[in-house]
Amino acid sequence: MTLWDEIGQQALAARRQMVRSGELLSKDEFREQLHVSASQIAHMVAKGDIFTIEVDGLEYFPSLLVAPGLDLKRLHSVCRILVPAPPSCRLGYLSSQRANLGGISPIVALQDDESYRLLRRMARAYAAGWWRTSVTIYAGCHCEEPADIEPVVTAVDEVDPRVGVWRRAAGAIRSGGYIYPSGPYANANLASVFIALHPAGQATATLEARVDVNVDDGIAHAHVVRRERPAYTLRAISVRDTESIVDVVLQVVLAAGKRESTRRSEKANS
């Protein structure tokens, strides 16, 4: 048995004990305490207002989410913030005392206006830490990330994955928690940009977008390839005032975000 197998068995034993002790409730038990219908429960789970913990192939609800005296509106808002974290970690976060909340638990913090506002900020930071967005720029044109050359730059930032890909990418380039190398960066006429989403741990990253950039006489032309979406070419962008290919890529990312936002608004209004 490997170490990970042993840890998994210990976690399963702990969850089984939580079922026996009533810390985890069946769907019917939870629904009865919350006084809602089965369809309402399903809707709340889909929104992230509440969440389930899997035990032996069955889904259970933390009894913490229906504890007496809770401000359910506030609790559900915090649960929605925590969605990027795995369910077991959401439960651990809600039930444990947090130093950045003054040594109280998030459940207790719901009771006070000031503590609740602080909780929302801290919960966002905690949830974002479960996902990282990386922006990797290579000189030249590449359909896949090359293994034989070093990137011009790699920028990584911890951001809620529900935030739009272009906003996350721009944030990583501008002020991410990790940027290597630190610069200055050279100019390049051709570049390929790979934007990926990384879950915490060793899970495989998901490539969200590839952008091929061609700079000619101060004008950038960019072709965008999105995962499971039609590829498109951006309108030409003036980049004469930029100092490096990294600055060019930032302008392209901002333009792509603006284009997709405009298209969504047009569809919503049509």
PDB file of N, CA and C in Angstrom, residues 143-214:
ATOM      1  N   CYS A 143       2.417  25.352 -32.530  1.00  0.00           N
ATOM      2  CA  CYS A 143       1.071  24.820 -32.312  1.00  0.00           C
ATOM      3  C   CYS A 143       0.931  24.205 -30.926  1.00  0.00           C
ATOM      4  N   GLU A 144       2.048  23.723 -30.363  1.00  0.00           N
ATOM      5  CA  GLU A 144       2.094  23.172 -29.018  1.00  0.00           C
ATOM      6  C   GLU A 144       3.283  23.761 -28.288  1.00  0.00           C
ATOM      7  N   GLU A 145       3.243  23.710 -26.975  1.00  0.00           N
ATOM      8  CA  GLU A 145       4.365  24.241 -26.212  1.00  0.00           C
ATOM      9  C   GLU A 145       5.639  23.474 -26.549  1.00  0.00           C
ATOM     10  N   PRO A 146       6.660  24.156 -27.016  1.00  0.00           N
ATOM     11  CA  PRO A 146       7.901  23.469 -27.385  1.00  0.00           C
ATOM     12  C   PRO A 146       8.683  23.008 -26.157  1.00  0.00           C
ATOM     13  N   ALA A 147       9.328  21.862 -26.310  1.00  0.00           N
ATOM     14  CA  ALA A 147      10.107  21.328 -25.197  1.00  0.00           C
ATOM     15  C   ALA A 147      11.587  21.665 -25.311  1.00  0.00           C
ATOM     16  N   ASP A 148      11.990  22.197 -26.469  1.00  0.00           N
ATOM     17  CA  ASP A 148      13.422  22.400 -26.721  1.00  0.00           C
ATOM     18  C   ASP A 148      13.870  23.847 -26.632  1.00  0.00           C
ATOM     19  N   ILE A 149      12.956  24.784 -26.301  1.00  0.00           N
ATOM     20  CA  ILE A 149      13.363  26.176 -26.132  1.00  0.00           C
ATOM     21  C   ILE A 149      12.752  26.744 -24.855  1.00  0.00           C
ATOM     22  N   GLU A 150      13.433  27.719 -24.304  1.00  0.00           N
ATOM     23  CA  GLU A 150      12.936  28.368 -23.093  1.00  0.00           C
ATOM     24  C   GLU A 150      11.912  29.436 -23.467  1.00  0.00           C
ATOM     25  N   PRO A 151      10.877  29.611 -22.675  1.00  0.00           N
ATOM     26  CA  PRO A 151       9.913  30.674 -22.962  1.00  0.00           C
ATOM     27  C   PRO A 151      10.508  32.047 -22.705  1.00  0.00           C
ATOM     28  N   VAL A 152       9.961  33.027 -23.392  1.00  0.00           N
ATOM     29  CA  VAL A 152      10.348  34.414 -23.129  1.00  0.00           C
ATOM     30  C   VAL A 152      10.002  34.766 -21.690  1.00  0.00           C
ATOM     31  N   VAL A 153       8.813  34.350 -21.268  1.00  0.00           N
ATOM     32  CA  VAL A 153       8.361  34.604 -19.898  1.00  0.00           C
ATOM     33  C   VAL A 153       7.252  33.623 -19.544  1.00  0.00           C
ATOM     34  N   THR A 154       7.175  33.293 -18.274  1.00  0.00           N
ATOM     35  CA  THR A 154       6.047  32.533 -17.726  1.00  0.00           C
ATOM     36  C   THR A 154       5.487  33.341 -16.563  1.00  0.00           C
ATOM     37  N   ALA A 155       4.196  33.644 -16.615  1.00  0.00           N
ATOM     38  CA  ALA A 155       3.531  34.398 -15.544  1.00  0.00           C
ATOM     39  C   ALA A 155       2.417  33.541 -14.970  1.00  0.00           C
ATOM     40  N   VAL A 156       2.343  33.474 -13.660  1.00  0.00           N
ATOM     41  CA  VAL A 156       1.359  32.632 -12.991  1.00  0.00           C
ATOM     42  C   VAL A 156       0.666  33.444 -11.906  1.00  0.00           C
ATOM     43  N   ASP A 157      -0.646  33.263 -11.795  1.00  0.00           N
ATOM     44  CA  ASP A 157      -1.388  33.965 -10.750  1.00  0.00           C
ATOM     45  C   ASP A 157      -2.471  33.047 -10.197  1.00  0.00           C
ATOM     46  N   GLU A 158      -2.764  33.179  -8.912  1.00  0.00           N
ATOM     47  CA  GLU A 158      -3.846  32.438  -8.273  1.00  0.00           C
ATOM     48  C   GLU A 158      -5.125  33.247  -8.380  1.00  0.00           C
ATOM     49  N   VAL A 159      -6.075  32.746  -9.161  1.00  0.00           N
ATOM     50  CA  VAL A 159      -7.322  33.465  -9.401  1.00  0.00           C
ATOM     51  C   VAL A 159      -8.457  32.460  -9.476  1.00  0.00           C
ATOM     52  N   ASP A 160      -9.612  32.849  -9.008  1.00  0.00           N
ATOM     53  CA  ASP A 160     -10.812  32.031  -9.122  1.00  0.00           C
ATOM     54  C   ASP A 160     -11.022  31.655 -10.591  1.00  0.00           C
ATOM     55  N   PRO A 161     -11.126  30.358 -10.916  1.00  0.00           N
ATOM     56  CA  PRO A 161     -11.267  29.959 -12.323  1.00  0.00           C
ATOM     57  C   PRO A 161     -12.569  30.408 -12.963  1.00  0.00           C
ATOM     58  N   ARG A 162     -13.533  30.874 -12.164  1.00  0.00           N
ATOM     59  CA  ARG A 162     -14.780  31.370 -12.736  1.00  0.00           C
ATOM     60  C   ARG A 162     -14.612  32.761 -13.344  1.00  0.00           C
ATOM     61  N   VAL A 163     -13.503  33.428 -13.012  1.00  0.00           N
ATOM     62  CA  VAL A 163     -13.183  34.704 -13.654  1.00  0.00           C
ATOM     63  C   VAL A 163     -12.805  34.423 -15.106  1.00  0.00           C
ATOM     64  N   GLY A 164     -13.182  35.291 -16.021  1.00  0.00           N
ATOM     65  CA  GLY A 164     -12.912  35.096 -17.437  1.00  0.00           C
ATOM     66  C   GLY A 164     -11.433  34.876 -17.726  1.00  0.00           C
ATOM     67  N   VAL A 165     -11.145  34.037 -18.723  1.00  0.00           N
ATOM     68  CA  VAL A 165      -9.774  33.652 -19.023  1.00  0.00           C
ATOM     69  C   VAL A 165      -8.898  34.845 -19.368  1.00  0.00           C
ATOM     70  N   TRP A 166      -9.421  35.823 -20.103  1.00  0.00           N
ATOM     71  CA  TRP A 166      -8.595  36.956 -20.516  1.00  0.00           C
ATOM     72  C   TRP A 166      -8.296  37.880 -19.350  1.00  0.00           C
ATOM     73  N   ARG A 167      -9.251  38.015 -18.456  1.00  0.00           N
ATOM     74  CA  ARG A 167      -9.010  38.829 -17.259  1.00  0.00           C
ATOM     75  C   ARG A 167      -7.957  38.168 -16.374  1.00  0.00           C
ATOM     76  N   ARG A 168      -8.031  36.837 -16.250  1.00  0.00           N
ATOM     77  CA  ARG A 168      -7.034  36.121 -15.457  1.00  0.00           C
ATOM     78  C   ARG A 168      -5.655  36.223 -16.097  1.00  0.00           C
ATOM     79  N   ALA A 169      -5.625  36.082 -17.416  1.00  0.00           N
ATOM     80  CA  ALA A 169      -4.346  36.146 -18.120  1.00  0.00           C
ATOM     81  C   ALA A 169      -3.713  37.531 -18.000  1.00  0.00           C
ATOM     82  N   ALA A 170      -4.519  38.569 -18.177  1.00  0.00           N
ATOM     83  CA  ALA A 170      -3.994  39.937 -18.053  1.00  0.00           C
ATOM     84  C   ALA A 170      -3.474  40.186 -16.640  1.00  0.00           C
ATOM     85  N   GLY A 171      -4.201  39.681 -15.645  1.00  0.00           N
ATOM     86  CA  GLY A 171      -3.757  39.851 -14.264  1.00  0.00           C
ATOM     87  C   GLY A 171      -2.438  39.154 -13.997  1.00  0.00           C
ATOM     88  N   ALA A 172      -2.256  37.965 -14.588  1.00  0.00           N
ATOM     89  CA  ALA A 172      -0.998  37.240 -14.406  1.00  0.00           C
ATOM     90  C   ALA A 172       0.171  38.018 -15.004  1.00  0.00           C
ATOM     91  N   ILE A 173      -0.029  38.583 -16.188  1.00  0.00           N
ATOM     92  CA  ILE A 173       1.045  39.334 -16.842  1.00  0.00           C
ATOM     93  C   ILE A 173       1.355  40.627 -16.089  1.00  0.00           C
ATOM     94  N   ARG A 174       0.313  41.273 -15.603  1.00  0.00           N
ATOM     95  CA  ARG A 174       0.503  42.582 -14.967  1.00  0.00           C
ATOM     96  C   ARG A 174       1.097  42.478 -13.569  1.00  0.00           C
ATOM     97  N   SER A 175       0.543  41.576 -12.761  1.00  0.00           N
ATOM     98  CA  SER A 175       0.949  41.592 -11.342  1.00  0.00           C
ATOM     99  C   SER A 175       0.839  40.225 -10.704  1.00  0.00           C
ATOM    100  N   GLY A 176       1.105  39.189 -11.453  1.00  0.00           N
ATOM    101  CA  GLY A 176       0.963  37.837 -10.918  1.00  0.00           C
ATOM    102  C   GLY A 176       1.921  37.573  -9.768  1.00  0.00           C
ATOM    103  N   GLY A 177       1.614  36.555  -8.999  1.00  0.00           N
ATOM    104  CA  GLY A 177       2.472  36.199  -7.874  1.00  0.00           C
ATOM    105  C   GLY A 177       3.785  35.594  -8.317  1.00  0.00           C
ATOM    106  N   TYR A 178       3.859  35.110  -9.581  1.00  0.00           N
ATOM    107  CA  TYR A 178       5.077  34.486 -10.076  1.00  0.00           C
ATOM    108  C   TYR A 178       5.294  34.901 -11.522  1.00  0.00           C
ATOM    109  N   ILE A 179       6.415  35.560 -11.801  1.00  0.00           N
ATOM    110  CA  ILE A 179       6.790  35.915 -13.166  1.00  0.00           C
ATOM    111  C   ILE A 179       8.279  35.607 -13.334  1.00  0.00           C
ATOM    112  N   TYR A 180       8.608  34.792 -14.347  1.00  0.00           N
ATOM    113  CA  TYR A 180      10.009  34.430 -14.554  1.00  0.00           C
ATOM    114  C   TYR A 180      10.309  34.366 -16.052  1.00  0.00           C
ATOM    115  N   PRO A 181      11.417  34.902 -16.488  1.00  0.00           N
ATOM    116  CA  PRO A 181      12.314  35.779 -15.719  1.00  0.00           C
ATOM    117  C   PRO A 181      11.679  37.136 -15.483  1.00  0.00           C
ATOM    118  N   SER A 182      12.354  37.957 -14.701  1.00  0.00           N
ATOM    119  CA  SER A 182      11.749  39.222 -14.288  1.00  0.00           C
ATOM    120  C   SER A 182      11.893  40.324 -15.326  1.00  0.00           C
ATOM    121  N   GLY A 183      12.625  40.100 -16.403  1.00  0.00           N
ATOM    122  CA  GLY A 183      12.809  41.113 -17.431  1.00  0.00           C
ATOM    123  C   GLY A 183      14.141  41.818 -17.273  1.00  0.00           C
ATOM    124  N   PRO A 184      14.469  42.746 -18.156  1.00  0.00           N
ATOM    125  CA  PRO A 184      13.639  43.236 -19.278  1.00  0.00           C
ATOM    126  C   PRO A 184      13.484  42.182 -20.374  1.00  0.00           C
ATOM    127  N   TYR A 185      12.447  42.355 -21.192  1.00  0.00           N
ATOM    128  CA  TYR A 185      12.132  41.395 -22.232  1.00  0.00           C
ATOM    129  C   TYR A 185      12.425  41.976 -23.607  1.00  0.00           C
ATOM    130  N   ALA A 186      12.787  41.084 -24.531  1.00  0.00           N
ATOM    131  CA  ALA A 186      13.145  41.517 -25.877  1.00  0.00           C
ATOM    132  C   ALA A 186      11.906  41.676 -26.745  1.00  0.00           C
ATOM    133  N   ASN A 187      12.091  42.325 -27.871  1.00  0.00           N
ATOM    134  CA  ASN A 187      11.041  42.386 -28.884  1.00  0.00           C
ATOM    135  C   ASN A 187      11.087  41.120 -29.733  1.00  0.00           C
ATOM    136  N   ALA A 188       9.979  40.778 -30.344  1.00  0.00           N
ATOM    137  CA  ALA A 188       9.922  39.634 -31.253  1.00  0.00           C
ATOM    138  C   ALA A 188       8.810  39.879 -32.251  1.00  0.00           C
ATOM    139  N   ASN A 189       9.050  39.484 -33.486  1.00  0.00           N
ATOM    140  CA  ASN A 189       8.021  39.662 -34.511  1.00  0.00           C
ATOM    141  C   ASN A 189       6.978  38.547 -34.498  1.00  0.00           C
ATOM    142  N   LEU A 190       7.379  37.376 -34.004  1.00  0.00           N
ATOM    143  CA  LEU A 190       6.473  36.228 -33.922  1.00  0.00           C
ATOM    144  C   LEU A 190       6.488  35.665 -32.507  1.00  0.00           C
ATOM    145  N   ALA A 191       5.319  35.298 -32.016  1.00  0.00           N
ATOM    146  CA  ALA A 191       5.237  34.684 -30.691  1.00  0.00           C
ATOM    147  C   ALA A 191       3.984  33.827 -30.594  1.00  0.00           C
ATOM    148  N   SER A 192       4.071  32.788 -29.791  1.00  0.00           N
ATOM    149  CA  SER A 192       2.909  31.957 -29.456  1.00  0.00           C
ATOM    150  C   SER A 192       2.698  32.013 -27.961  1.00  0.00           C
ATOM    151  N   VAL A 193       1.455  32.198 -27.572  1.00  0.00           N
ATOM    152  CA  VAL A 193       1.092  32.361 -26.162  1.00  0.00           C
ATOM    153  C   VAL A 193       0.183  31.206 -25.758  1.00  0.00           C
ATOM    154  N   PHE A 194       0.505  30.562 -24.643  1.00  0.00           N
ATOM    155  CA  PHE A 194      -0.295  29.452 -24.143  1.00  0.00           C
ATOM    156  C   PHE A 194      -0.842  29.819 -22.767  1.00  0.00           C
ATOM    157  N   ILE A 195      -2.164  29.792 -22.651  1.00  0.00           N
ATOM    158  CA  ILE A 195      -2.833  30.138 -21.388  1.00  0.00           C
ATOM    159  C   ILE A 195      -3.462  28.863 -20.834  1.00  0.00           C
ATOM    160  N   ALA A 196      -3.064  28.488 -19.628  1.00  0.00           N
ATOM    161  CA  ALA A 196      -3.510  27.211 -19.060  1.00  0.00           C
ATOM    162  C   ALA A 196      -4.037  27.401 -17.652  1.00  0.00           C
ATOM    163  N   LEU A 197      -4.932  26.503 -17.262  1.00  0.00           N
ATOM    164  CA  LEU A 197      -5.523  26.500 -15.925  1.00  0.00           C
ATOM    165  C   LEU A 197      -5.011  25.271 -15.187  1.00  0.00           C
ATOM    166  N   HIS A 198      -4.443  25.498 -14.002  1.00  0.00           N
ATOM    167  CA  HIS A 198      -3.816  24.421 -13.239  1.00  0.00           C
ATOM    168  C   HIS A 198      -4.546  24.214 -11.912  1.00  0.00           C
ATOM    169  N   PRO A 199      -5.113  23.029 -11.671  1.00  0.00           N
ATOM    170  CA  PRO A 199      -5.662  22.754 -10.347  1.00  0.00           C
ATOM    171  C   PRO A 199      -4.534  22.509  -9.357  1.00  0.00           C
ATOM    172  N   ALA A 200      -4.806  22.720  -8.082  1.00  0.00           N
ATOM    173  CA  ALA A 200      -3.784  22.494  -7.059  1.00  0.00           C
ATOM    174  C   ALA A 200      -3.375  21.027  -7.052  1.00  0.00           C
ATOM    175  N   GLY A 201      -2.148  20.769  -6.644  1.00  0.00           N
ATOM    176  CA  GLY A 201      -1.664  19.396  -6.608  1.00  0.00           C
ATOM    177  C   GLY A 201      -1.023  18.995  -7.924  1.00  0.00           C
ATOM    178  N   GLN A 202      -1.106  17.700  -8.224  1.00  0.00           N
ATOM    179  CA  GLN A 202      -0.428  17.166  -9.390  1.00  0.00           C
ATOM    180  C   GLN A 202      -1.373  16.906 -10.561  1.00  0.00           C
ATOM    181  N   ALA A 203      -2.599  17.387 -10.495  1.00  0.00           N
ATOM    182  CA  ALA A 203      -3.563  17.147 -11.575  1.00  0.00           C
ATOM    183  C   ALA A 203      -3.112  17.850 -12.853  1.00  0.00           C
ATOM    184  N   THR A 204      -3.553  17.309 -13.980  1.00  0.00           N
ATOM    185  CA  THR A 204      -3.147  17.827 -15.282  1.00  0.00           C
ATOM    186  C   THR A 204      -3.764  19.195 -15.554  1.00  0.00           C
ATOM    187  N   ALA A 205      -2.951  20.089 -16.106  1.00  0.00           N
ATOM    188  CA  ALA A 205      -3.442  21.421 -16.460  1.00  0.00           C
ATOM    189  C   ALA A 205      -4.300  21.348 -17.714  1.00  0.00           C
ATOM    190  N   THR A 206      -5.181  22.323 -17.867  1.00  0.00           N
ATOM    191  CA  THR A 206      -6.042  22.429 -19.041  1.00  0.00           C
ATOM    192  C   THR A 206      -5.636  23.642 -19.857  1.00  0.00           C
ATOM    193  N   LEU A 207      -5.308  23.426 -21.126  1.00  0.00           N
ATOM    194  CA  LEU A 207      -4.982  24.542 -22.010  1.00  0.00           C
ATOM    195  C   LEU A 207      -6.279  25.242 -22.398  1.00  0.00           C
ATOM    196  N   GLU A 208      -6.407  26.506 -22.024  1.00  0.00           N
ATOM    197  CA  GLU A 208      -7.623  27.262 -22.293  1.00  0.00           C
ATOM    198  C   GLU A 208      -7.567  28.034 -23.615  1.00  0.00           C
ATOM    199  N   ALA A 209      -6.378  28.489 -23.983  1.00  0.00           N
ATOM    200  CA  ALA A 209      -6.273  29.273 -25.215  1.00  0.00           C
ATOM    201  C   ALA A 209      -4.838  29.286 -25.711  1.00  0.00           C
ATOM    202  N   ARG A 210      -4.705  29.375 -27.034  1.00  0.00           N
ATOM    203  CA  ARG A 210      -3.410  29.630 -27.665  1.00  0.00           C
ATOM    204  C   ARG A 210      -3.575  30.854 -28.558  1.00  0.00           C
ATOM    205  N   VAL A 211      -2.630  31.758 -28.485  1.00  0.00           N
ATOM    206  CA  VAL A 211      -2.690  32.966 -29.301  1.00  0.00           C
ATOM    207  C   VAL A 211      -1.399  33.070 -30.102  1.00  0.00           C
ATOM    208  N   ASP A 212      -1.531  33.134 -31.420  1.00  0.00           N
ATOM    209  CA  ASP A 212      -0.376  33.337 -32.293  1.00  0.00           C
ATOM    210  C   ASP A 212      -0.309  34.817 -32.662  1.00  0.00           C
ATOM    211  N   VAL A 213       0.817  35.438 -32.384  1.00  0.00           N
ATOM    212  CA  VAL A 213       0.981  36.881 -32.557  1.00  0.00           C
ATOM    213  C   VAL A 213       2.049  37.160 -33.614  1.00  0.00           C
ATOM    214  N   ASN A 214       1.718  38.052 -34.530  1.00  0.00           N
ATOM    215  CA  ASN A 214       2.646  38.479 -35.578  1.00  0.00           C
ATOM    216  C   ASN A 214       2.695  40.009 -35.563  1.00  0.00           C
TER     217      ASN A 214
END
